[in-house]
Amino acid sequence: MKTSFSRREFLKGSLAASGLTIIATLTPEGVKLAKASEAKGEASTLKPTAYYEITPQGTVKVVVPSSEMGQGIHTTLAMIVADELEADWGKIQVIQAPAADPFKNVLLDSQLTVASAATRGWYVPLRKAGAAGRAMLIEAAAQEWKVPASECTAEKGAVRHAKSGRSLNYGELAPKAARLQVPQDPQLKKESEFKYIGKLMPRVDGPEKVNGKAIFGYDVDLPDIHYAILARPPAYGAKPDSFDEKAAIAVDGVVKVVPTPRGIAVCAKNFPAALKGRKALNVKWSAGSHPDMDSASIEKALVSGLEQPGANAITRGDPKKALAQAAKVLEATYYVPCVAHATMEPMNFTAHVQQDRCDIWGPTQGQTVAQMVAGQVAGLSPDKVQVHTTLLGCGLGRRAAPDFVVDAVIASKALGKPVKVVWTREEDIQHDLFRSAVAHKIKAGLDDQGRLIAWDHKVSCFSILKHMGRPIENGIDMYVLWGLHDAPQSPAKSRIAYGIPNFSVELVLSDLPVPVTPWRSVQNAPNAFATECFMDELAHLAGKDPLAFRLESLKDNPRARRVLETVAKSSDWGKPLPQGRGRGIAQHMCFGSYVAQVADVSVKDGKVTVNRVDVAVDCGPVVNPDALEAQIQGAVVLALSTTLKEEVKFAKGGVASANFGDYSVIRMSEVPEIRVHIVNSTDEMGGIGEPGVPPLAPAVTNAVFAATGKRLRRIPLAL
Amino acid sequence: MIFINVNGKDYQVDVPSDTPLLWVIRDRLKLMGTKYGCGIGECGTCTIHIDGKAQRSCTVEVGKVQGTKITTIEGLSENHPVKRAWIEEQVVQCGYCQPGVIMEVASLMAENPKADAEAIIRSMDDVICRCGTYPRIKKGIAKAVDIARKEVRK
């Protein structure tokens, strides 16, 4: 059972228990390791924060800074600490961290679980923290026995002295170790010494999730908790013309009606009363800013955006000249509509604003931002806001945004009580911040040997930065270009893998009011759909095998080559298939990891059935192989859902799709066999939560071409 | 006043009889393992057993289940073959949908103890998991059927 706690409460408890607590203190030189006692009296300035605590009973409480949304990060980060610490896995307890500066992911400079960055960001800091504790425990035992530390070894939660056969467990040693200096640069283990890292480990949250004991945001329960459900505008820019507050208050259980920037919150003593109250409120809305906007007009606007001049994101070589001189030239347009996150746990958040403090509970991917916005709304400084992160009923990027946090704080402030704002499924889909719809136009040229020499790419979509309220400089929003181009030092590490000598990308951002935000892999997936389908078309034009054609342009990219070659081998690439069946291949690099996939599909009577998907992954060193396999399986399933089924429908200036009845998602019988092949790699560590998504849609679409000879340039696929 | 029996315990609750059973279970009985997912019976996250049969608690009115035996995920033995199989096969990711999925599988197995895993899997298209755990749900079902058969033989 995981609990969250305030920093002060934790430290108080730790000091009283006199165990060993390794903390991080933020100094002007960066994060330093320390022990809890050193933080005494410095708490307000140095913001000490615990990475783990060993109690006198021997329990190792690992404090995990990242949000658990299914990716297994509670397990993975605990594995890292436990391994370096030489802890007994059976004594590990995971605690969700509060919001605090030392819990910011170094790759993101924020306490934020996005960009497949948790493991790669925390790997080294947590190894160091674990190793420091191990060294202190060994030293404590050596002093106790009056023997050299070099004669002592730590193993499975105890220190042993082989010569004398003596042994002390970590619980016994912790109070003594807590009096020693914390080494800043402890000796890390060799890879061959790992006990947990790289091994198949059971999830720490498995039993509580299987038994219905896991606490998600929707399950937060507090004394006198109230529920708020918002009446929200049915169209973008719509304002309430009228509403019947009296009728809402008259509903048994409804206590107050509170306007927020996103709608009108009906606060009640329970969920059904809030729902009835919202109905009774009977809001009449104005028509909104774009009453004629619908799915067709959005698609038309984005596709026609391709004819407008765009902002140049990158030009390498001289694509225009190279295209003019090319032996063969091909141009194609692709379109991917908006898709919704539709996490199984709908959006929700709980807040309790009091005079001098604000507590917020719920499923957030972004503690730093949640703490900041809650403080702003409550009229308190961020350090007066305690963030209690629950488990997340899936995240997919949606829960990094703070919109659902803000409404809870507004409602609690108005009511003077703890309030849980709960979204219905209809709100969750209709007021989602979507994966941006995108239109692509690509023009590419081949030389007389059929080699790819020029690539001129225009992207037309909505802006993620705009909906985050951040400035767009020179017309470029790098978020929406990931997978094609990326800033040099970006932690997203999402660039086109091919070495194309003449290459350019231009961007046209639409002004339509469709709100967008990152969605598992951000725009890598819809961008890879265009690039990898187009690579297939170019291979066909060149008269070459799609695998061989790709490898030609990956001479300087051994990691991309290796995953392609691995997946080709495992999928029997090139072996004949019966009529109506085909294989398609695709690769993509993002978040520092390389993934290639081969889809084997059958097409019959216009219906696409995916029989099997082979996946090869190179993410560098693997910390948690079971979680890796699960993440790839899940990514393939989700991506297949967008390839075959998902599309948000717009009408009358708002969202027409409302629930799983009209927002179709993939079901179990449509899920193919998925074979995951992990490439042994000692290269730089990449992320794993998202990179499995992008290659799937083009691999399936290319397989449909192989099976039918039909080029489809839009998903969800319609034959 | 409404009288219901949940996980072998009798409760009396003062709620309108048209209240969805889901909210009574969650907010009155504080059994939070049963989840809200869609409110229209499409996703399966709120699945419970009423007299042993899987039902969507979001679309069942509490007034209509008086006199029945209701079982939630908390009432299914921790030793149940499906729960054990879910741990053995490491099925869960975020875990939000899994109580409903587990209750669905447990009910299908109980209704037809001779059904093989494939038959159960074919009946599972009315549950949704956005993490995409379906490949492991399939393995979990196969394992649960296997565990249950071995128990019968004992």
CSV table of C-alpha atoms in Angstrom, one decimal, chain A residues 74-441:
chain,number,residue,atom,x,y,z
A,74,HIS,CA,7.4,2.2,-8.9
A,75,THR,CA,8.9,-1.2,-9.5
A,76,THR,CA,11.7,-0.1,-11.9
A,77,LEU,CA,13.0,2.7,-9.7
A,78,ALA,CA,12.8,0.5,-6.6
A,79,MET,CA,14.8,-2.2,-8.4
A,80,ILE,CA,17.6,0.4,-9.1
A,81,VAL,CA,17.8,1.5,-5.4
A,82,ALA,CA,17.5,-2.1,-4.1
A,83,ASP,CA,20.2,-3.4,-6.4
A,84,GLU,CA,22.8,-0.9,-5.5
A,85,LEU,CA,21.8,-1.0,-1.8
A,86,GLU,CA,21.9,-4.8,-1.8
A,87,ALA,CA,18.5,-4.7,-0.2
A,88,ASP,CA,16.3,-7.7,0.3
A,89,TRP,CA,13.6,-7.3,-2.3
A,90,GLY,CA,11.1,-8.8,0.1
A,91,LYS,CA,11.7,-5.8,2.5
A,92,ILE,CA,11.1,-3.1,-0.1
A,93,GLN,CA,8.2,-0.8,0.3
A,94,VAL,CA,7.4,1.9,-2.3
A,95,ILE,CA,6.2,5.4,-1.3
A,96,GLN,CA,5.1,8.0,-3.7
A,97,ALA,CA,7.1,11.2,-3.3
A,98,PRO,CA,5.6,14.5,-2.5
A,99,ALA,CA,6.4,17.5,-4.7
A,100,ALA,CA,9.9,18.9,-4.1
A,101,ASP,CA,12.8,20.2,-6.0
A,102,PRO,CA,15.2,17.2,-5.6
A,103,PHE,CA,12.5,15.0,-7.1
A,104,LYS,CA,12.7,16.9,-10.4
A,105,ASN,CA,13.8,14.7,-13.3
A,106,VAL,CA,17.2,16.0,-14.3
A,107,LEU,CA,16.3,15.5,-18.0
A,108,LEU,CA,13.2,17.6,-17.7
A,109,ASP,CA,14.0,20.1,-14.9
A,110,SER,CA,10.6,19.4,-13.5
A,111,GLN,CA,8.9,16.7,-11.4
A,112,LEU,CA,7.1,15.4,-14.4
A,113,THR,CA,6.6,11.9,-15.8
A,114,VAL,CA,6.6,12.4,-19.5
A,115,ALA,CA,8.9,11.9,-22.5
A,116,SER,CA,9.7,8.3,-21.5
A,117,ALA,CA,12.3,9.9,-19.3
A,118,ALA,CA,11.8,8.4,-15.8
A,119,THR,CA,14.2,5.5,-15.9
A,120,ARG,CA,16.8,7.2,-18.0
A,121,GLY,CA,16.6,10.3,-15.8
A,122,TRP,CA,16.7,8.5,-12.5
A,123,TYR,CA,19.1,5.6,-13.3
A,124,VAL,CA,22.3,7.2,-12.2
A,125,PRO,CA,21.0,9.4,-9.2
A,126,LEU,CA,19.3,6.4,-7.6
A,127,ARG,CA,22.2,4.1,-8.2
A,128,LYS,CA,24.4,6.5,-6.4
A,129,ALA,CA,21.9,6.9,-3.6
A,130,GLY,CA,21.7,3.2,-3.1
A,131,ALA,CA,25.4,2.6,-3.3
A,132,ALA,CA,26.0,5.4,-0.7
A,133,GLY,CA,23.8,3.5,1.8
A,134,ARG,CA,25.5,0.2,1.1
A,135,ALA,CA,28.9,1.7,1.8
A,136,MET,CA,27.7,3.2,5.0
A,137,LEU,CA,26.1,0.0,6.2
A,138,ILE,CA,29.3,-1.9,5.4
A,139,GLU,CA,31.3,0.7,7.3
A,140,ALA,CA,29.0,0.5,10.3
A,141,ALA,CA,29.4,-3.3,10.4
A,142,ALA,CA,33.2,-3.0,10.1
A,143,GLN,CA,33.3,-0.6,13.0
A,144,GLU,CA,31.1,-2.8,15.1
A,145,TRP,CA,33.3,-5.8,14.5
A,146,LYS,CA,36.5,-3.8,14.4
A,147,VAL,CA,37.6,-5.3,11.1
A,148,PRO,CA,38.5,-3.6,7.8
A,149,ALA,CA,35.5,-2.7,5.7
A,150,SER,CA,37.1,-4.4,2.7
A,151,GLU,CA,36.6,-7.8,4.5
A,152,CYS,CA,32.9,-7.2,4.7
A,153,THR,CA,30.3,-7.8,2.1
A,154,ALA,CA,26.7,-6.7,1.7
A,155,GLU,CA,24.1,-9.1,0.4
A,156,LYS,CA,20.3,-9.3,0.6
A,157,GLY,CA,19.8,-6.9,3.4
A,158,ALA,CA,22.7,-7.9,5.6
A,159,VAL,CA,26.4,-7.3,6.0
A,160,ARG,CA,28.6,-10.3,6.5
A,161,HIS,CA,32.1,-10.9,7.6
A,162,ALA,CA,33.2,-14.1,6.0
A,163,LYS,CA,36.3,-14.7,8.0
A,164,SER,CA,34.5,-14.7,11.4
A,165,GLY,CA,31.1,-15.9,10.0
A,166,ARG,CA,29.4,-12.9,11.6
A,167,SER,CA,26.4,-11.1,10.1
A,168,LEU,CA,24.2,-8.1,10.9
A,169,ASN,CA,21.1,-7.2,9.0
A,170,TYR,CA,20.3,-3.7,7.7
A,171,GLY,CA,17.7,-3.0,10.4
A,172,GLU,CA,20.3,-3.6,13.1
A,173,LEU,CA,22.9,-1.5,11.3
A,174,ALA,CA,20.8,1.4,10.2
A,175,PRO,CA,21.0,3.5,13.4
A,176,LYS,CA,24.8,3.1,13.5
A,177,ALA,CA,25.2,3.8,9.8
A,178,ALA,CA,23.1,7.0,10.2
A,179,ARG,CA,26.0,8.4,12.2
A,180,LEU,CA,28.5,8.1,9.4
A,181,GLN,CA,29.4,10.4,6.6
A,182,VAL,CA,27.5,10.0,3.4
A,183,PRO,CA,29.9,9.3,0.5
A,184,GLN,CA,29.2,11.6,-2.5
A,185,ASP,CA,30.8,9.4,-5.1
A,186,PRO,CA,30.3,5.8,-3.9
A,187,GLN,CA,31.6,2.8,-5.9
A,188,LEU,CA,28.8,1.6,-8.2
A,189,LYS,CA,28.3,-2.1,-8.9
A,190,LYS,CA,29.5,-3.8,-12.1
A,191,GLU,CA,26.8,-4.9,-14.5
A,192,SER,CA,27.7,-8.5,-13.7
A,193,GLU,CA,26.9,-7.9,-10.0
A,194,PHE,CA,23.4,-6.8,-10.6
A,195,LYS,CA,20.7,-8.8,-8.7
A,196,TYR,CA,17.6,-7.0,-9.8
A,197,ILE,CA,18.5,-4.7,-12.6
A,198,GLY,CA,18.0,-6.5,-15.9
A,199,LYS,CA,16.1,-9.4,-14.2
A,200,LEU,CA,12.4,-10.4,-14.3
A,201,MET,CA,10.9,-8.9,-11.2
A,202,PRO,CA,7.3,-8.9,-10.1
A,203,ARG,CA,5.5,-5.5,-10.0
A,204,VAL,CA,5.3,-4.1,-6.5
A,205,ASP,CA,1.7,-2.9,-7.2
A,206,GLY,CA,0.4,-6.2,-8.6
A,207,PRO,CA,-1.3,-7.6,-5.5
A,208,GLU,CA,-3.1,-4.3,-4.5
A,209,LYS,CA,-4.3,-3.8,-8.0
A,210,VAL,CA,-5.5,-7.4,-8.4
A,211,ASN,CA,-7.4,-7.2,-5.1
A,212,GLY,CA,-9.1,-3.8,-5.7
A,213,LYS,CA,-7.1,-2.1,-2.9
A,214,ALA,CA,-5.1,0.3,-5.1
A,215,ILE,CA,-6.1,3.9,-4.6
A,216,PHE,CA,-6.5,6.0,-7.8
A,217,GLY,CA,-7.6,9.7,-7.9
A,218,TYR,CA,-11.2,8.7,-8.3
A,219,ASP,CA,-10.9,6.7,-5.0
A,220,VAL,CA,-9.7,9.6,-2.8
A,221,ASP,CA,-11.8,9.7,0.3
A,222,LEU,CA,-11.7,12.4,3.0
A,223,PRO,CA,-13.9,13.4,5.9
A,224,ASP,CA,-16.7,15.6,4.6
A,225,ILE,CA,-15.5,15.2,1.0
A,226,HIS,CA,-17.8,16.8,-1.6
A,227,TYR,CA,-18.1,16.0,-5.3
A,228,ALA,CA,-18.2,18.5,-8.1
A,229,ILE,CA,-19.3,17.9,-11.7
A,230,LEU,CA,-19.0,20.6,-14.3
A,231,ALA,CA,-21.4,21.7,-16.9
A,232,ARG,CA,-19.1,22.4,-19.8
A,233,PRO,CA,-19.5,24.3,-23.0
A,234,PRO,CA,-20.6,22.0,-25.9
A,235,ALA,CA,-18.7,24.2,-28.4
A,236,TYR,CA,-15.4,25.9,-28.3
A,237,GLY,CA,-15.8,29.5,-27.1
A,238,ALA,CA,-19.4,29.0,-26.0
A,239,LYS,CA,-20.5,31.0,-23.0
A,240,PRO,CA,-23.5,30.4,-20.7
A,241,ASP,CA,-26.5,32.5,-21.7
A,242,SER,CA,-28.5,31.3,-18.8
A,243,PHE,CA,-28.7,28.7,-16.1
A,244,ASP,CA,-31.0,27.7,-13.3
A,245,GLU,CA,-29.0,27.8,-10.1
A,246,LYS,CA,-32.0,27.5,-7.9
A,247,ALA,CA,-33.2,24.3,-9.5
A,248,ALA,CA,-29.7,22.8,-9.1
A,249,ILE,CA,-29.5,23.8,-5.4
A,250,ALA,CA,-33.0,22.3,-5.0
A,251,VAL,CA,-31.7,18.8,-5.8
A,252,ASP,CA,-31.2,16.8,-2.7
A,253,GLY,CA,-27.5,16.7,-1.8
A,254,VAL,CA,-26.4,19.7,-4.0
A,255,VAL,CA,-24.8,22.4,-1.9
A,256,LYS,CA,-23.3,25.0,-4.2
A,257,VAL,CA,-22.9,26.1,-7.8
A,258,VAL,CA,-19.4,27.5,-8.6
A,259,PRO,CA,-18.4,29.0,-12.0
A,260,THR,CA,-14.9,28.2,-13.2
A,261,PRO,CA,-13.1,29.2,-16.4
A,262,ARG,CA,-14.0,25.8,-17.9
A,263,GLY,CA,-17.6,25.7,-17.0
A,264,ILE,CA,-20.0,25.7,-14.0
A,265,ALA,CA,-19.2,23.3,-11.1
A,266,VAL,CA,-22.2,21.7,-9.3
A,267,CYS,CA,-20.9,20.7,-5.9
A,268,ALA,CA,-22.8,18.0,-4.0
A,269,LYS,CA,-22.5,15.5,-1.2
A,270,ASN,CA,-22.2,12.6,-3.6
A,271,PHE,CA,-21.7,11.8,-7.3
A,272,PRO,CA,-25.3,11.0,-8.3
A,273,ALA,CA,-26.5,14.2,-6.7
A,274,ALA,CA,-23.9,16.3,-8.5
A,275,LEU,CA,-25.0,14.7,-11.8
A,276,LYS,CA,-28.7,15.4,-11.1
A,277,GLY,CA,-27.8,18.9,-10.1
A,278,ARG,CA,-25.9,19.5,-13.3
A,279,LYS,CA,-29.0,18.4,-15.3
A,280,ALA,CA,-31.2,20.7,-13.3
A,281,LEU,CA,-28.8,23.6,-13.8
A,282,ASN,CA,-30.0,23.5,-17.5
A,283,VAL,CA,-27.3,25.7,-18.9
A,284,LYS,CA,-28.1,27.4,-22.2
A,285,TRP,CA,-24.9,28.0,-24.1
A,286,SER,CA,-24.1,30.5,-26.9
A,287,ALA,CA,-23.1,29.0,-30.3
A,288,GLY,CA,-19.3,29.4,-29.7
A,289,SER,CA,-16.5,30.9,-31.8
A,290,HIS,CA,-16.7,28.4,-34.8
A,291,PRO,CA,-20.3,27.1,-34.9
A,292,ASP,CA,-19.7,25.5,-38.4
A,293,MET,CA,-16.5,23.7,-37.5
A,294,ASP,CA,-16.8,19.9,-38.0
A,295,SER,CA,-14.5,17.0,-38.8
A,296,ALA,CA,-14.7,17.6,-42.5
A,297,SER,CA,-13.9,21.3,-42.2
A,298,ILE,CA,-11.0,20.6,-39.9
A,299,GLU,CA,-9.5,18.1,-42.3
A,300,LYS,CA,-10.0,20.6,-45.2
A,301,ALA,CA,-8.4,23.4,-43.2
A,302,LEU,CA,-5.3,21.3,-42.3
A,303,VAL,CA,-4.9,19.9,-45.8
A,304,SER,CA,-5.2,23.3,-47.4
A,305,GLY,CA,-2.7,24.6,-44.9
A,306,LEU,CA,-0.1,22.5,-46.8
A,307,GLU,CA,-0.5,25.0,-49.7
A,308,GLN,CA,0.4,28.0,-47.4
A,309,PRO,CA,4.0,29.1,-46.8
A,310,GLY,CA,5.3,27.5,-43.7
A,311,ALA,CA,7.9,28.3,-41.1
A,312,ASN,CA,11.2,26.5,-41.8
A,313,ALA,CA,12.4,24.3,-39.0
A,314,ILE,CA,15.4,22.8,-40.7
A,315,THR,CA,17.1,22.8,-44.1
A,316,ARG,CA,20.1,20.5,-44.8
A,317,GLY,CA,21.7,20.7,-48.2
A,318,ASP,CA,19.5,22.1,-51.0
A,319,PRO,CA,16.3,20.0,-51.3
A,320,LYS,CA,14.7,22.2,-54.1
A,321,LYS,CA,17.8,21.9,-56.3
A,322,ALA,CA,18.2,18.2,-55.6
A,323,LEU,CA,14.5,17.6,-56.4
A,324,ALA,CA,14.9,19.4,-59.7
A,325,GLN,CA,17.9,17.2,-60.6
A,326,ALA,CA,16.4,13.9,-59.3
A,327,ALA,CA,15.9,11.0,-61.6
A,328,LYS,CA,12.6,10.2,-60.0
A,329,VAL,CA,10.3,12.4,-57.9
A,330,LEU,CA,7.3,11.4,-55.8
A,331,GLU,CA,4.8,13.5,-53.8
A,332,ALA,CA,2.1,12.3,-51.4
A,333,THR,CA,-0.2,13.8,-48.8
A,334,TYR,CA,-1.2,12.0,-45.6
A,335,TYR,CA,-3.7,12.8,-42.9
A,336,VAL,CA,-4.2,11.6,-39.3
A,337,PRO,CA,-7.3,12.9,-37.4
A,338,CYS,CA,-7.4,13.8,-33.7
A,339,VAL,CA,-7.5,11.0,-31.2
A,340,ALA,CA,-8.5,11.1,-27.5
A,341,HIS,CA,-6.6,9.9,-24.5
A,342,ALA,CA,-9.7,8.3,-23.0
A,343,THR,CA,-7.7,6.8,-20.1
A,344,MET,CA,-9.8,4.3,-18.2
A,345,GLU,CA,-9.8,6.5,-15.1
A,346,PRO,CA,-11.5,9.7,-16.3
A,347,MET,CA,-10.0,13.0,-15.3
A,348,ASN,CA,-10.4,14.0,-11.6
A,349,PHE,CA,-8.7,15.8,-8.8
A,350,THR,CA,-9.3,16.5,-5.2
A,351,ALA,CA,-8.4,19.7,-3.3
A,352,HIS,CA,-8.7,21.0,0.2
A,353,VAL,CA,-7.9,24.7,0.5
A,354,GLN,CA,-7.5,26.0,4.0
A,355,GLN,CA,-6.4,29.3,5.3
A,356,ASP,CA,-2.7,28.7,5.3
A,357,ARG,CA,-2.4,25.5,3.3
A,358,CYS,CA,-3.7,23.7,0.3
A,359,ASP,CA,-3.6,19.9,-0.1
A,360,ILE,CA,-4.3,18.3,-3.5
A,361,TRP,CA,-4.8,14.6,-4.2
A,362,GLY,CA,-5.0,12.9,-7.5
A,363,PRO,CA,-3.5,11.4,-10.6
A,364,THR,CA,-1.0,13.8,-12.0
A,365,GLN,CA,2.0,13.3,-14.2
A,366,GLY,CA,3.3,16.7,-13.3
A,367,GLN,CA,3.7,17.5,-9.6
A,368,THR,CA,5.8,20.7,-10.1
A,369,VAL,CA,3.2,22.3,-12.3
A,370,ALA,CA,0.2,21.1,-10.2
A,371,GLN,CA,1.8,22.6,-7.1
A,372,MET,CA,2.4,25.9,-8.9
A,373,VAL,CA,-1.0,26.3,-10.4
A,374,ALA,CA,-2.8,25.1,-7.2
A,375,GLY,CA,-0.8,27.7,-5.2
A,376,GLN,CA,-1.7,30.5,-7.7
A,377,VAL,CA,-5.4,29.7,-7.5
A,378,ALA,CA,-5.4,29.2,-3.8
A,379,GLY,CA,-3.5,32.4,-3.2
A,380,LEU,CA,-0.7,30.6,-1.5
A,381,SER,CA,3.0,30.1,-2.2
A,382,PRO,CA,3.9,26.8,-3.8
A,383,ASP,CA,5.6,25.5,-0.6
A,384,LYS,CA,2.2,25.8,1.1
A,385,VAL,CA,0.7,23.3,-1.4
A,386,GLN,CA,1.1,19.6,-0.5
A,387,VAL,CA,0.8,17.3,-3.6
A,388,HIS,CA,-0.4,13.8,-2.8
A,389,THR,CA,0.0,11.8,-6.0
A,390,THR,CA,-2.3,8.8,-6.2
A,391,LEU,CA,-1.9,5.9,-8.7
A,392,LEU,CA,-2.9,7.0,-12.2
A,393,GLY,CA,-5.6,5.0,-14.1
A,394,CYS,CA,-3.4,5.3,-17.2
A,395,GLY,CA,-1.8,8.6,-18.2
A,396,LEU,CA,-1.0,8.7,-21.9
A,397,GLY,CA,0.2,12.3,-21.5
A,398,ARG,CA,-3.2,13.8,-20.6
A,399,ARG,CA,-2.4,14.0,-16.9
A,400,ALA,CA,0.6,16.3,-17.3
A,401,ALA,CA,-1.8,19.2,-18.0
A,402,PRO,CA,-3.1,21.1,-15.0
A,403,ASP,CA,-6.6,22.0,-16.1
A,404,PHE,CA,-8.4,19.4,-14.0
A,405,VAL,CA,-6.3,20.4,-10.9
A,406,VAL,CA,-7.3,24.1,-11.2
A,407,ASP,CA,-11.1,23.4,-11.1
A,408,ALA,CA,-10.7,21.3,-7.9
A,409,VAL,CA,-8.9,24.1,-6.1
A,410,ILE,CA,-11.4,26.7,-7.3
A,411,ALA,CA,-14.3,24.6,-6.1
A,412,SER,CA,-12.7,23.8,-2.7
A,413,LYS,CA,-11.8,27.4,-2.1
A,414,ALA,CA,-15.4,28.4,-2.8
A,415,LEU,CA,-16.9,25.7,-0.7
A,416,GLY,CA,-14.4,25.7,2.2
A,417,LYS,CA,-14.4,21.9,2.1
A,418,PRO,CA,-12.4,19.2,0.4
A,419,VAL,CA,-13.8,18.8,-3.1
A,420,LYS,CA,-13.2,16.1,-5.6
A,421,VAL,CA,-13.9,17.3,-9.2
A,422,VAL,CA,-15.0,14.2,-11.1
A,423,TRP,CA,-15.3,14.0,-14.9
A,424,THR,CA,-17.9,11.8,-16.6
A,425,ARG,CA,-16.6,9.7,-19.5
A,426,GLU,CA,-18.5,12.1,-21.8
A,427,GLU,CA,-16.6,15.1,-20.4
A,428,ASP,CA,-13.3,13.1,-20.5
A,429,ILE,CA,-13.7,12.6,-24.3
A,430,GLN,CA,-15.4,15.9,-25.3
A,431,HIS,CA,-13.1,18.1,-23.2
A,432,ASP,CA,-9.9,16.1,-23.8
A,433,LEU,CA,-6.8,17.9,-25.1
A,434,PHE,CA,-6.3,15.7,-28.1
A,435,ARG,CA,-3.4,14.3,-30.1
A,436,SER,CA,-3.2,16.8,-32.8
A,437,ALA,CA,-4.7,16.0,-36.2
A,438,VAL,CA,-2.0,16.5,-38.8
A,439,ALA,CA,-1.7,16.8,-42.6
A,440,HIS,CA,1.6,16.0,-44.3
A,441,LYS,CA,2.9,16.7,-47.8
